[in-house]
Short mmCIF file of C-alpha atoms in Angstrom, two decimals:
data_model
loop_
_atom_site.label_atom_id
_atom_site.label_comp_id
_atom_site.label_asym_id
_atom_site.label_seq_id
_atom_site.Cartn_x
_atom_site.Cartn_y
_atom_site.Cartn_z
CA MET A 1207 -0.01 0.17 0.01
CA SER A 1208 1.22 3.35 -1.09
CA VAL A 1209 1.67 6.11 1.66
CA THR A 1210 0.53 9.84 1.07
CA PRO A 1211 3.38 12.12 1.02
CA PRO A 1212 2.67 15.17 3.12
CA GLY A 1213 0.67 18.05 1.22
CA GLU A 1214 -0.81 15.59 -1.57
CA ALA A 1215 -4.65 15.46 -2.02
CA ARG A 1216 -5.42 12.00 -3.05
CA PRO A 1217 -2.44 10.09 -4.21
CA GLN A 1218 -2.99 6.57 -2.56
CA THR A 1219 -5.25 4.94 -4.88
CA ALA A 1220 -6.54 5.75 -8.61
CA ASP A 1221 -10.31 6.65 -8.80
CA PRO A 1222 -11.31 3.53 -10.97
CA HIS A 1223 -14.07 5.82 -12.49
CA ARG A 1224 -11.78 8.87 -13.04
CA TRP A 1225 -12.06 8.63 -16.86
CA TRP A 1226 -15.76 8.57 -16.97
CA GLY A 1227 -15.55 11.48 -14.62
CA LEU A 1228 -13.49 13.18 -17.20
CA VAL A 1229 -16.38 12.45 -19.68
CA ILE A 1230 -18.79 14.31 -17.36
CA ILE A 1231 -16.45 17.27 -16.66
CA ALA A 1232 -15.67 17.81 -20.24
CA LEU A 1233 -19.59 17.53 -21.18
CA ALA A 1234 -20.04 20.48 -18.86
CA GLN A 1235 -17.04 22.17 -19.97
CA LEU A 1236 -18.21 22.01 -23.69
CA MET A 1237 -21.57 23.15 -22.78
CA VAL A 1238 -20.33 26.31 -21.07
CA VAL A 1239 -17.89 27.17 -23.72
CA LEU A 1240 -20.11 26.62 -26.87
CA ASP A 1241 -22.74 28.58 -25.15
CA ALA A 1242 -20.84 31.67 -25.88
CA THR A 1243 -21.41 31.50 -29.62
CA ILE A 1244 -24.24 28.92 -30.24
CA VAL A 1245 -26.96 31.90 -30.22
CA ASN A 1246 -24.63 33.97 -32.96
CA ILE A 1247 -26.15 32.04 -35.80
CA ALA A 1248 -29.89 31.84 -34.33
CA LEU A 1249 -29.31 35.87 -33.40
CA PRO A 1250 -31.21 36.93 -36.94
CA SER A 1251 -34.07 34.71 -36.16
CA ALA A 1252 -34.52 35.63 -32.53
CA GLN A 1253 -34.30 39.25 -33.25
CA ARG A 1254 -37.13 38.95 -35.74
CA GLU A 1255 -39.34 37.06 -33.42
CA LEU A 1256 -38.78 39.17 -30.22
CA GLY A 1257 -38.79 42.65 -31.96
CA MET A 1258 -35.16 43.50 -31.09
CA SER A 1259 -33.37 46.56 -32.00
CA ASP A 1260 -30.13 46.65 -33.89
CA GLY A 1261 -28.51 48.37 -30.99
CA ASN A 1262 -30.01 46.00 -28.60
CA ARG A 1263 -29.15 42.71 -30.33
CA GLN A 1264 -25.84 42.44 -29.08
CA TRP A 1265 -26.83 41.90 -25.34
CA VAL A 1266 -27.76 38.33 -26.51
CA ILE A 1267 -24.04 37.86 -26.62
CA THR A 1268 -22.77 40.41 -24.11
CA ALA A 1269 -25.02 40.01 -21.26
CA TYR A 1270 -23.61 36.17 -21.26
CA THR A 1271 -20.01 37.08 -21.41
CA LEU A 1272 -20.36 40.00 -19.25
CA ALA A 1273 -21.93 37.94 -16.60
CA PHE A 1274 -19.26 34.81 -17.03
CA GLY A 1275 -16.34 36.74 -17.26
CA GLY A 1276 -17.05 39.34 -14.16
CA LEU A 1277 -18.01 36.65 -12.13
CA LEU A 1278 -15.56 33.86 -12.38
CA LEU A 1279 -12.96 34.61 -9.67
CA LEU A 1280 -16.12 34.68 -7.29
CA GLY A 1281 -17.09 31.50 -8.61
CA GLY A 1282 -13.53 29.80 -8.45
CA ARG A 1283 -13.64 30.78 -4.63
CA VAL A 1284 -16.74 29.57 -3.83
CA ALA A 1285 -15.73 26.17 -5.48
CA ASP A 1286 -12.91 26.39 -2.93
CA LEU A 1287 -14.98 27.27 0.19
CA VAL A 1288 -18.25 25.06 -0.35
CA GLY A 1289 -16.63 21.87 -2.52
CA ARG A 1290 -15.93 21.65 -5.95
CA LYS A 1291 -18.48 18.82 -6.60
CA ARG A 1292 -20.92 20.65 -4.81
CA THR A 1293 -20.66 23.75 -6.57
CA PHE A 1294 -20.34 21.67 -10.02
CA VAL A 1295 -23.66 20.21 -9.20
CA ILE A 1296 -25.34 23.66 -8.50
CA GLY A 1297 -23.74 25.48 -11.57
CA LEU A 1298 -25.43 22.57 -13.74
CA ILE A 1299 -28.85 22.65 -12.47
CA GLY A 1300 -28.70 26.72 -12.33
CA PHE A 1301 -27.28 26.86 -15.78
CA ALA A 1302 -30.29 24.38 -17.19
CA GLY A 1303 -32.96 26.32 -15.47
CA ALA A 1304 -31.57 29.81 -16.97
CA SER A 1305 -31.49 28.20 -20.54
CA ALA A 1306 -34.98 26.84 -20.17
CA LEU A 1307 -36.17 30.27 -19.26
CA GLY A 1308 -34.29 31.83 -22.19
CA GLY A 1309 -35.74 29.43 -24.55
CA ALA A 1310 -39.30 30.51 -23.34
CA ALA A 1311 -38.32 34.43 -23.79
CA VAL A 1312 -41.47 36.28 -24.87
CA GLY A 1313 -39.49 39.24 -25.06
CA PRO A 1314 -35.77 40.85 -25.36
CA GLY A 1315 -35.52 41.54 -21.84
CA MET A 1316 -36.58 38.11 -20.63
CA LEU A 1317 -33.81 36.81 -23.09
CA PHE A 1318 -31.04 39.34 -21.99
CA GLY A 1319 -31.90 38.40 -18.39
CA ALA A 1320 -31.91 34.58 -18.85
CA ARG A 1321 -28.48 34.96 -20.85
CA ALA A 1322 -26.98 36.97 -17.75
CA LEU A 1323 -28.25 34.13 -15.60
CA GLN A 1324 -26.41 31.73 -17.50
CA GLY A 1325 -23.22 33.48 -17.20
CA VAL A 1326 -23.78 33.67 -13.48
CA PHE A 1327 -24.16 29.91 -13.17
CA ALA A 1328 -21.43 29.41 -15.79
CA ALA A 1329 -18.90 31.40 -13.60
CA LEU A 1330 -19.67 28.61 -10.70
CA LEU A 1331 -19.62 25.76 -13.05
CA ALA A 1332 -16.21 26.51 -15.23
CA PRO A 1333 -13.59 26.77 -12.33
CA SER A 1334 -15.11 23.87 -10.46
CA ALA A 1335 -14.79 21.81 -13.70
CA LEU A 1336 -11.18 22.44 -14.16
CA SER A 1337 -10.41 22.35 -10.44
CA LEU A 1338 -12.05 18.89 -10.34
CA LEU A 1339 -9.96 17.94 -13.27
CA THR A 1340 -6.74 19.07 -11.76
CA THR A 1341 -7.33 17.07 -8.40
CA THR A 1342 -8.55 13.89 -10.08
CA PHE A 1343 -5.54 13.31 -12.53
CA THR A 1344 -2.51 14.01 -10.45
CA ASP A 1345 -0.23 11.52 -12.32
CA PRO A 1346 1.74 13.21 -14.79
CA LYS A 1347 1.65 10.74 -17.49
CA GLU A 1348 -2.54 10.51 -17.30
CA ARG A 1349 -2.56 14.26 -16.61
CA GLY A 1350 -1.49 15.27 -20.06
CA LYS A 1351 -3.97 12.94 -21.55
CA ALA A 1352 -6.97 14.47 -19.49
CA PHE A 1353 -5.69 17.91 -20.26
CA GLY A 1354 -5.32 17.30 -23.89
CA ILE A 1355 -8.98 16.41 -24.04
CA TYR A 1356 -9.96 19.21 -21.98
CA GLY A 1357 -7.93 21.82 -23.92
CA ALA A 1358 -9.47 20.42 -27.20
CA LEU A 1359 -12.72 20.89 -25.85
CA ALA A 1360 -12.03 24.36 -24.65
CA GLY A 1361 -10.43 25.50 -27.92
CA SER A 1362 -13.08 23.87 -30.11
CA GLY A 1363 -16.33 24.35 -28.01
CA SER A 1364 -16.85 27.90 -29.64
CA ALA A 1365 -16.43 26.65 -33.18
CA ILE A 1366 -18.82 23.53 -32.28
CA GLY A 1367 -21.55 26.06 -31.27
CA PHE A 1368 -21.51 27.63 -34.63
CA ILE A 1369 -22.28 24.22 -35.91
CA VAL A 1370 -24.87 23.22 -33.55
CA GLY A 1371 -26.50 26.68 -33.65
CA GLY A 1372 -26.72 26.31 -37.29
CA LEU A 1373 -28.30 22.59 -37.30
CA LEU A 1374 -30.61 23.67 -34.62
CA THR A 1375 -31.56 27.18 -36.18
CA GLU A 1376 -32.45 25.67 -39.59
CA TYR A 1377 -34.09 22.51 -38.70
CA LEU A 1378 -35.94 23.09 -35.45
CA ASP A 1379 -36.06 26.70 -33.83
CA TRP A 1380 -33.89 29.19 -32.42
CA ARG A 1381 -35.16 28.48 -29.17
CA TRP A 1382 -33.59 25.03 -29.26
CA CYS A 1383 -30.06 26.71 -29.24
CA LEU A 1384 -30.97 27.30 -25.40
CA TYR A 1385 -33.28 24.36 -24.61
CA VAL A 1386 -30.28 22.00 -25.65
CA ASN A 1387 -28.56 22.72 -22.67
CA VAL A 1388 -31.29 21.14 -20.41
CA PRO A 1389 -30.89 17.27 -21.26
CA ILE A 1390 -26.87 17.93 -21.50
CA ALA A 1391 -26.94 19.36 -17.95
CA ALA A 1392 -29.04 16.61 -16.64
CA VAL A 1393 -27.05 13.78 -17.81
CA ALA A 1394 -24.16 15.73 -16.17
CA VAL A 1395 -25.81 16.16 -12.93
CA PHE A 1396 -26.46 12.39 -12.85
CA GLY A 1397 -22.85 11.50 -13.71
CA ALA A 1398 -21.27 14.05 -11.34
CA LEU A 1399 -23.36 12.57 -8.41
CA ALA A 1400 -22.39 9.30 -9.45
CA LEU A 1401 -18.76 9.50 -10.72
CA LEU A 1402 -17.13 12.60 -9.32
CA HIS A 1403 -15.48 12.87 -5.74
CA ASP A 1404 -14.25 15.59 -4.07
CA ARG A 1405 -13.22 16.65 -0.34
CA PRO A 1406 -15.69 18.88 1.42
CA GLY A 1407 -15.29 22.53 1.54
CA HIS A 1408 -13.22 24.53 3.99
CA ALA A 1409 -15.73 24.82 7.10
CA GLY A 1410 -15.42 28.45 8.70
CA ALA A 1411 -13.93 30.05 5.75
CA ARG A 1412 -15.57 33.22 4.60
CA LEU A 1413 -15.75 34.81 1.17
CA ASP A 1414 -13.76 38.07 0.45
CA VAL A 1415 -16.62 40.21 -0.01
CA PRO A 1416 -14.96 43.63 -0.55
CA GLY A 1417 -12.72 41.72 -2.95
CA ALA A 1418 -15.55 40.30 -4.93
CA VAL A 1419 -17.25 43.51 -5.35
CA LEU A 1420 -13.94 45.41 -6.42
CA GLY A 1421 -12.67 42.39 -8.57
CA CYS A 1422 -15.86 41.69 -10.23
CA GLY A 1423 -17.17 45.35 -10.65
CA GLY A 1424 -13.91 46.16 -12.32
CA LEU A 1425 -13.84 43.14 -14.81
CA VAL A 1426 -17.47 43.85 -15.48
CA ALA A 1427 -16.83 47.76 -16.06
CA ILE A 1428 -14.08 47.14 -18.64
CA VAL A 1429 -15.69 44.36 -20.54
CA TYR A 1430 -18.90 46.48 -20.67
CA GLY A 1431 -16.96 49.57 -21.84
CA PHE A 1432 -15.33 47.57 -24.78
CA SER A 1433 -18.78 46.10 -25.59
CA GLU A 1434 -20.13 49.71 -25.79
CA ALA A 1435 -17.08 50.98 -27.79
CA GLN A 1436 -18.71 49.51 -31.18
CA PRO A 1437 -21.70 51.34 -31.10
CA ARG A 1438 -20.65 54.79 -29.39
CA GLY A 1439 -17.04 54.92 -30.13
CA TRP A 1440 -13.78 54.68 -28.45
CA THR A 1441 -13.93 58.53 -27.32
CA ASP A 1442 -17.64 58.26 -25.86
CA PRO A 1443 -17.71 59.58 -22.17
CA LEU A 1444 -19.53 56.58 -20.98
CA VAL A 1445 -17.08 54.36 -22.86
CA LEU A 1446 -13.79 55.97 -21.20
CA GLY A 1447 -15.58 56.34 -17.68
CA LEU A 1448 -16.27 52.59 -17.87
CA LEU A 1449 -12.68 51.68 -18.99
CA GLY A 1450 -11.06 54.01 -16.50
CA GLY A 1451 -13.51 53.27 -13.62
CA GLY A 1452 -12.85 49.56 -14.29
CA VAL A 1453 -8.84 49.79 -14.17
CA ALA A 1454 -9.41 52.29 -11.15
CA LEU A 1455 -11.58 49.40 -9.46
CA LEU A 1456 -8.99 46.68 -10.33
CA ALA A 1457 -6.11 48.62 -8.89
CA VAL A 1458 -8.06 48.91 -5.79
CA PHE A 1459 -8.63 45.33 -5.95
CA VAL A 1460 -4.97 44.48 -6.23
CA TRP A 1461 -4.30 46.80 -3.18
CA TRP A 1462 -7.05 45.02 -1.05
CA GLN A 1463 -5.79 41.59 -1.79
CA THR A 1464 -2.69 42.51 -0.13
CA ARG A 1465 -4.63 43.26 3.20
CA ALA A 1466 -7.52 40.99 3.10
CA PRO A 1467 -7.41 38.21 5.62
CA MET A 1468 -8.78 35.80 3.43
CA PRO A 1469 -8.16 37.31 -0.30
CA LEU A 1470 -10.20 36.39 -3.14
CA LEU A 1471 -7.35 35.97 -5.37
CA PRO A 1472 -4.21 35.28 -3.37
CA LEU A 1473 -1.71 37.44 -5.45
CA HIS A 1474 1.23 34.59 -5.03
CA ILE A 1475 -1.07 32.79 -8.06
CA ILE A 1476 -0.46 35.79 -10.44
CA ARG A 1477 3.11 36.37 -9.28
CA ASP A 1478 4.13 33.38 -10.46
CA ARG A 1479 5.70 33.99 -13.74
CA ASP A 1480 4.62 30.93 -15.63
CA ARG A 1481 0.98 31.20 -14.48
CA ALA A 1482 0.93 35.23 -15.53
CA GLY A 1483 2.41 34.17 -18.67
CA CYS A 1484 -0.23 31.49 -19.30
CA PHE A 1485 -2.79 34.00 -18.34
CA LEU A 1486 -1.89 36.67 -20.79
CA THR A 1487 -1.13 34.18 -23.50
CA MET A 1488 -4.68 32.87 -23.16
CA GLY A 1489 -6.28 36.25 -23.02
CA LEU A 1490 -4.47 37.51 -26.10
CA ALA A 1491 -4.82 34.25 -28.39
CA VAL A 1492 -8.90 34.40 -27.57
CA ILE A 1493 -8.73 38.03 -28.69
CA GLY A 1494 -7.73 36.97 -32.18
CA MET A 1495 -9.91 33.89 -31.94
CA PHE A 1496 -13.17 35.37 -31.10
CA GLY A 1497 -12.58 38.05 -33.82
CA LEU A 1498 -12.24 35.39 -36.39
CA PHE A 1499 -15.39 33.81 -35.49
CA LEU A 1500 -17.35 36.91 -35.71
CA PHE A 1501 -15.97 38.14 -39.18
CA MET A 1502 -16.11 34.70 -40.91
CA THR A 1503 -19.65 34.05 -39.77
CA TYR A 1504 -20.68 37.36 -41.31
CA TYR A 1505 -18.54 36.57 -44.31
CA LEU A 1506 -19.73 33.34 -45.06
CA GLN A 1507 -23.74 34.25 -44.69
CA GLY A 1508 -23.41 37.77 -45.86
CA ILE A 1509 -20.72 37.58 -48.66
CA LEU A 1510 -20.64 33.88 -50.03
CA GLN A 1511 -24.47 33.34 -48.99
CA TYR A 1512 -24.36 30.31 -46.96
CA SER A 1513 -27.10 28.88 -44.92
CA PRO A 1514 -26.89 28.63 -41.28
CA VAL A 1515 -26.17 24.83 -41.46
CA ARG A 1516 -23.32 25.45 -44.23
CA THR A 1517 -21.87 28.19 -42.38
CA GLY A 1518 -21.58 26.20 -39.15
CA LEU A 1519 -20.39 23.33 -41.06
CA ALA A 1520 -17.73 25.48 -42.78
CA PHE A 1521 -15.90 25.73 -39.22
CA LEU A 1522 -15.79 21.91 -38.69
CA PRO A 1523 -12.30 21.69 -40.14
CA LEU A 1524 -11.14 24.31 -37.48
CA THR A 1525 -12.40 22.15 -34.82
CA VAL A 1526 -10.86 19.12 -36.03
CA ALA A 1527 -7.42 20.84 -36.30
CA ILE A 1528 -7.75 22.14 -32.69
CA VAL A 1529 -8.68 18.41 -31.32
CA ILE A 1530 -5.56 17.26 -33.44
CA GLY A 1531 -3.21 19.86 -32.21
CA SER A 1532 -4.39 19.46 -28.52
CA THR A 1533 -4.65 15.68 -28.03
CA GLN A 1534 -2.41 14.21 -30.56
CA ILE A 1535 0.61 16.49 -30.65
CA SER A 1536 0.64 18.88 -27.46
CA ALA A 1537 -0.73 15.99 -25.17
CA ARG A 1538 2.13 13.64 -26.76
CA LEU A 1539 5.08 16.36 -26.56
CA LEU A 1540 4.37 18.10 -23.23
CA SER A 1541 6.36 15.58 -21.23
CA ARG A 1542 9.18 15.98 -23.40
CA VAL A 1543 9.50 19.54 -24.17
CA GLN A 1544 8.70 22.70 -22.39
CA PRO A 1545 5.28 24.32 -22.48
CA ARG A 1546 6.44 27.14 -24.53
CA MET A 1547 8.15 25.32 -27.31
CA LEU A 1548 4.37 24.44 -27.89
CA MET A 1549 2.70 27.58 -26.95
CA ALA A 1550 4.95 29.89 -28.80
CA PRO A 1551 5.13 27.99 -32.21
CA GLY A 1552 1.43 27.53 -31.72
CA MET A 1553 0.91 31.09 -31.87
CA VAL A 1554 2.98 31.78 -34.89
CA LEU A 1555 1.08 29.30 -36.59
CA ALA A 1556 -2.21 30.64 -35.93
CA ALA A 1557 -0.97 33.98 -36.86
CA GLY A 1558 0.00 32.55 -40.26
CA GLY A 1559 -3.63 31.35 -40.62
CA MET A 1560 -4.76 34.81 -40.18
CA LEU A 1561 -2.57 36.29 -42.37
CA LEU A 1562 -3.87 34.12 -45.05
CA LEU A 1563 -7.33 35.39 -44.72
CA THR A 1564 -6.01 38.95 -45.14
CA ARG A 1565 -5.99 38.15 -48.80
CA MET A 1566 -9.70 37.20 -48.99
CA THR A 1567 -12.26 39.02 -51.27
CA VAL A 1568 -15.84 39.07 -52.24
CA ASP A 1569 -15.06 36.39 -54.63
CA SER A 1570 -12.82 34.13 -52.63
CA SER A 1571 -13.09 30.37 -52.68
CA TYR A 1572 -13.77 28.40 -49.53
CA THR A 1573 -11.68 25.43 -50.53
CA THR A 1574 -8.60 27.31 -51.74
CA ASP A 1575 -8.55 30.63 -49.59
CA ILE A 1576 -10.38 29.89 -46.43
CA LEU A 1577 -10.08 26.10 -45.50
CA PRO A 1578 -6.11 26.35 -45.18
CA ALA A 1579 -6.27 29.39 -43.06
CA LEU A 1580 -8.91 27.74 -40.68
CA ILE A 1581 -6.81 24.38 -40.53
CA LEU A 1582 -3.44 26.35 -39.52
CA MET A 1583 -5.65 28.46 -37.12
CA GLY A 1584 -6.82 25.37 -35.38
CA LEU A 1585 -3.63 23.59 -35.14
CA GLY A 1586 -1.90 26.61 -33.63
CA MET A 1587 -4.87 26.98 -31.16
CA GLY A 1588 -4.76 23.24 -30.15
CA LEU A 1589 -0.83 23.34 -29.77
CA THR A 1590 -1.22 26.24 -27.37
CA PHE A 1591 -4.54 25.61 -25.28
CA MET A 1592 -3.25 22.15 -23.93
CA PRO A 1593 -0.14 23.60 -22.40
CA VAL A 1594 -1.69 26.71 -21.13
CA PHE A 1595 -4.19 24.71 -19.01
CA SER A 1596 -1.89 22.21 -17.61
CA THR A 1597 1.00 24.69 -16.80
CA ALA A 1598 -1.39 27.25 -15.33
CA THR A 1599 -3.06 24.65 -12.98
CA ALA A 1600 0.25 22.67 -12.48
CA GLY A 1601 1.62 22.86 -8.59
CA VAL A 1602 -1.22 24.50 -7.35
CA ALA A 1603 -2.27 24.22 -3.37
CA PRO A 1604 -5.56 22.43 -3.18
CA GLN A 1605 -7.34 25.16 -1.43
CA ASP A 1606 -6.23 27.49 -4.44
CA SER A 1607 -7.17 25.27 -7.36
CA GLY A 1608 -10.66 26.76 -7.90
CA VAL A 1609 -9.39 30.23 -8.02
CA THR A 1610 -6.65 29.54 -10.25
CA SER A 1611 -8.91 27.59 -12.55
CA ALA A 1612 -11.11 30.45 -12.59
CA THR A 1613 -8.50 32.69 -13.60
CA VAL A 1614 -7.79 30.58 -16.48
CA ASN A 1615 -11.12 30.95 -17.45
CA THR A 1616 -11.38 34.65 -16.82
CA SER A 1617 -8.66 35.22 -19.09
CA GLN A 1618 -10.39 33.44 -21.75
CA GLN A 1619 -13.81 35.03 -21.27
CA VAL A 1620 -12.51 38.54 -20.84
CA GLY A 1621 -10.18 38.32 -23.91
CA GLY A 1622 -13.02 36.98 -26.01
CA SER A 1623 -15.35 39.99 -24.93
CA ILE A 1624 -12.51 42.51 -25.83
CA GLY A 1625 -11.60 40.90 -28.99
CA THR A 1626 -15.28 40.77 -30.00
CA ALA A 1627 -15.77 44.73 -29.32
CA LEU A 1628 -12.10 45.80 -30.37
CA LEU A 1629 -12.02 44.02 -33.56
CA ASN A 1630 -15.46 44.85 -34.51
CA THR A 1631 -14.85 48.49 -34.18
CA ILE A 1632 -11.56 48.41 -36.15
CA ALA A 1633 -13.74 46.56 -39.00
CA THR A 1634 -16.87 48.62 -38.92
CA THR A 1635 -14.39 52.00 -39.13
CA SER A 1636 -12.23 50.65 -42.04
CA SER A 1637 -15.38 49.39 -43.79
CA SER A 1638 -16.89 52.73 -43.49
CA ALA A 1639 -13.84 54.68 -44.70
CA TYR A 1640 -13.38 52.50 -47.94
CA ILE A 1641 -16.99 52.68 -48.91
CA ALA A 1642 -16.80 56.55 -48.30
CA ALA A 1643 -13.80 56.91 -50.50
CA HIS A 1644 -14.92 54.31 -53.34
CA LEU A 1645 -18.52 55.24 -53.65
CA SER A 1646 -18.50 57.56 -56.55
CA ASN A 1647 -20.74 55.70 -58.89
CA PRO A 1648 -24.31 54.96 -57.40
CA ALA A 1649 -24.92 51.97 -59.87
CA ARG A 1650 -22.24 50.23 -58.11
CA LYS A 1651 -23.37 50.97 -54.67
CA ALA A 1652 -24.04 47.10 -53.83
CA GLN A 1653 -20.58 46.03 -54.92
CA VAL A 1654 -18.66 48.80 -53.22
CA VAL A 1655 -20.47 47.93 -50.04
CA ALA A 1656 -19.83 44.32 -50.18
CA GLU A 1657 -16.23 45.16 -51.07
CA GLY A 1658 -15.96 47.65 -48.07
CA THR A 1659 -17.40 45.21 -45.81
CA VAL A 1660 -14.58 42.67 -46.66
CA HIS A 1661 -12.01 45.38 -46.35
CA GLY A 1662 -12.80 45.94 -43.01
CA TYR A 1663 -12.76 42.31 -42.08
CA THR A 1664 -9.20 41.91 -43.67
CA VAL A 1665 -7.81 45.09 -41.51
CA ALA A 1666 -9.19 43.74 -38.43
CA ILE A 1667 -7.57 39.96 -39.20
CA TRP A 1668 -4.26 42.08 -39.68
CA TRP A 1669 -5.02 43.55 -35.99
CA ALA A 1670 -5.77 39.95 -34.97
CA ALA A 1671 -2.63 38.53 -36.55
CA GLY A 1672 -0.49 40.97 -34.56
CA ILE A 1673 -2.20 40.06 -31.32
CA MET A 1674 -1.61 36.59 -31.77
CA LEU A 1675 2.14 37.00 -32.42
CA LEU A 1676 2.07 39.07 -29.55
CA ALA A 1677 0.85 36.21 -27.44
CA GLY A 1678 3.55 34.06 -28.89
CA VAL A 1679 6.35 36.61 -27.74
CA VAL A 1680 4.44 36.54 -24.33
CA ALA A 1681 4.55 32.69 -24.06
CA ALA A 1682 8.34 32.35 -25.32
CA THR A 1683 9.54 35.06 -22.76
CA MET A 1684 7.42 34.46 -19.89
CA VAL A 1685 6.66 31.00 -19.73
CA THR A 1686 9.81 29.30 -18.33
CA ALA A 1687 8.49 25.94 -17.07
CA LYS A 1688 10.17 22.80 -17.42
CA PRO A 1689 8.59 19.51 -18.99
CA PRO A 1690 6.13 18.03 -16.17
CA PRO A 1691 8.32 15.43 -14.30
CA LYS A 1692 8.17 11.92 -15.72
CA GLN A 1693 6.20 9.25 -13.77
CA GLY A 1694 8.08 8.38 -10.59
CA ALA A 1695 7.87 5.92 -8.29
CA HIS A 1696 4.81 7.18 -6.09
CA ALA A 1697 2.99 7.54 -9.11
CA ARG A 1698 3.68 4.11 -10.40
CA GLN A 1699 2.24 2.80 -7.13
CA ALA A 1700 -0.78 5.11 -7.31
CA VAL A 1701 -1.74 4.50 -10.85
CA PRO A 1702 -1.74 1.05 -12.43
CA GLU A 1703 0.17 1.13 -15.95
CA SER A 1704 -2.68 -0.89 -17.63
CA VAL A 1705 -5.21 2.10 -16.98
CA ALA A 1706 -2.59 4.77 -18.23
#
């Protein structure tokens, strides 16, 4: 019988159901990630049925990402305090209820509120899922496989959302883009109760309420400010006030965390160079990726006249490439090379795919012009996501695993929100300037508008490619972690080789 070394959580015996538990964790994470994009293709149908204005329709997306990104740190700390499995189940049940409410929406306000409520429960669900994964797979060999699967889902979930959203919208109804979460969550709840194990939360511990208000308020203000930059402009007083106020709140939050008796975000987590590099790499990478999803959706439907289903399926090669890059390349190499040797080349590869897309025109072919770029993007993101998740959560004390997991997810959600607002503003401005400069013949108005729209997309994609390259520089210079240790004697006792 193996003896538990001091400080380790559960090393004596490998959980015989841990791989089925991974299925449940991955299912929940996939639901949370794809819900950020599944309603994109359904949005025109929902807008017509519920009578949303063009100015308000963005809140179907923004309400979710605001609540999700702004409350993730609090959700991570709740998972540490009350128990990860309990928080996981509560998050699943609440997410299903909010989804059903949104599917039954009779007006825009009801849908916006339901989407925000989804974000609240996603903020509980996502960090508890990742921390359960972290504490379930402690053996280095199995950990690489588990994080490869998790990273593939985290990276491809948004693209899968487009495919599922297109199918549900075209063949059923836009409301099923929300109703579909109910049976998925039900399966995950029963699976979690039967298969997942966790120690109880820290009795007697308290939430850092001032830290929660300052940190969540700052993040919400910044994400809200970026989302409002598109319709209002970057110099609008409200936008500047939100961004400045958000930065000020976060500065006060950092100051308070040095004095709080039980801080919401222990600063030693972000002082660690490797973790800080992973958080920043993730945020920058997702800025470019979410911008790509936005532009390609409008390009395929608006310029190439694809149907919702065909648009969703057009993203399938990207999804497959992410899965291959994560599970077949990164997961196999992470034990042999430094994480940055995967992350930095991955970002360069993804940037290369972006640069290919800068050549697209109103007459581009999907097969020859779009498909190669999507494959390069997917492989690059797959190479990056898996080592980011694994490195950011490695070596974290059990009581901090929830908040560390939440910080990874926060960088992902906030990066996506910033990317959507920033790149869309760049695209819109560039398109308007192009159309104004070239619209000399009224008979060519439709052609000039289409060309101007694509020009705006390509300008924004140039910016996205630059941000991807910056992510590669961050990964190469900040993440200095060595490869995870090989399976040692203790791990061999804890985990039978036949299972691995």
